[in-house]
Amino acid sequence: MEDLENRITELEIQTALQADLIDSLSSTLAKMQQELDLQQGQLRLLYQRINDKGSQGGAEPYSLRDEIPPHY
């Protein structure tokens, strides 16, 4: 009977540890999703700026060479 109680106690400990791990992973995943959303927003903004700069120039397409500092 004592062996059965020890096994049940061990299973309860494992279950508690797994629940803690799942909570930790869920929290980490939520943070990563927030970072990904932020990065996608920044990428959209940069893409929009590139498109806006290209459309302002008239017939010439936007080029990264236009961004080279004058001392190069």
C-alpha positions in Angstrom: 0.0 0.0 0.0 2.9 2.4 0.8 4.4 1.7 -2.6 1.1 2.7 -4.3 1.0 6.0 -2.3 4.6 6.8 -3.3 3.7 6.2 -6.9 0.7 8.5 -6.7 2.7 11.2 -4.9 5.4 10.9 -7.6 2.7 11.3 -10.3 1.2 14.3 -8.6 4.7 15.9 -8.4 5.3 15.2 -12.1 1.9 16.6 -13.0 2.5 19.8 -11.0 5.9 20.2 -12.7 4.4 19.7 -16.2 1.7 22.2 -15.4 4.3 24.8 -14.4 6.3 24.1 -17.6 3.2 24.5 -19.7 2.4 27.8 -18.1 6.0 29.0 -18.6 5.9 27.9 -22.3 2.6 29.6 -22.8 4.0 32.8 -21.4 7.1 32.6 -23.6 4.9 31.9 -26.6 2.7 34.9 -25.9 5.8 37.2 -25.6 7.2 35.9 -28.8 3.9 36.5 -30.6 3.9 40.1 -29.3 7.4 40.6 -30.6 6.5 39.1 -34.0 3.5 41.4 -34.2 5.7 44.4 -33.5 8.3 43.3 -36.0 5.6 42.8 -38.7 4.2 46.2 -38.0 7.7 47.7 -38.3 8.3 45.8 -41.5 5.0 47.1 -43.0 6.0 50.6 -42.0 9.4 50.3 -43.7 7.8 48.8 -46.8 5.3 51.6 -46.9 8.1 54.2 -46.6 10.1 52.6 -49.4 7.0 52.6 -51.6 6.2 56.2 -50.7 9.8 57.3 -51.5 9.7 55.4 -54.8 6.4 57.0 -55.8 7.7 60.5 -55.0 10.6 60.2 -57.3 8.5 60.0 -60.4 9.6 57.5 -63.1 12.7 56.4 -61.3 12.3 53.4 -59.0 13.6 53.6 -55.4 17.1 52.4 -55.0 19.2 51.7 -51.9 22.0 53.6 -53.6 20.1 56.7 -52.8 20.6 56.0 -49.1 24.4 55.9 -49.3 25.9 58.7 -47.2 27.7 61.3 -49.3 31.2 60.5 -48.0 31.2 57.1 -49.8 
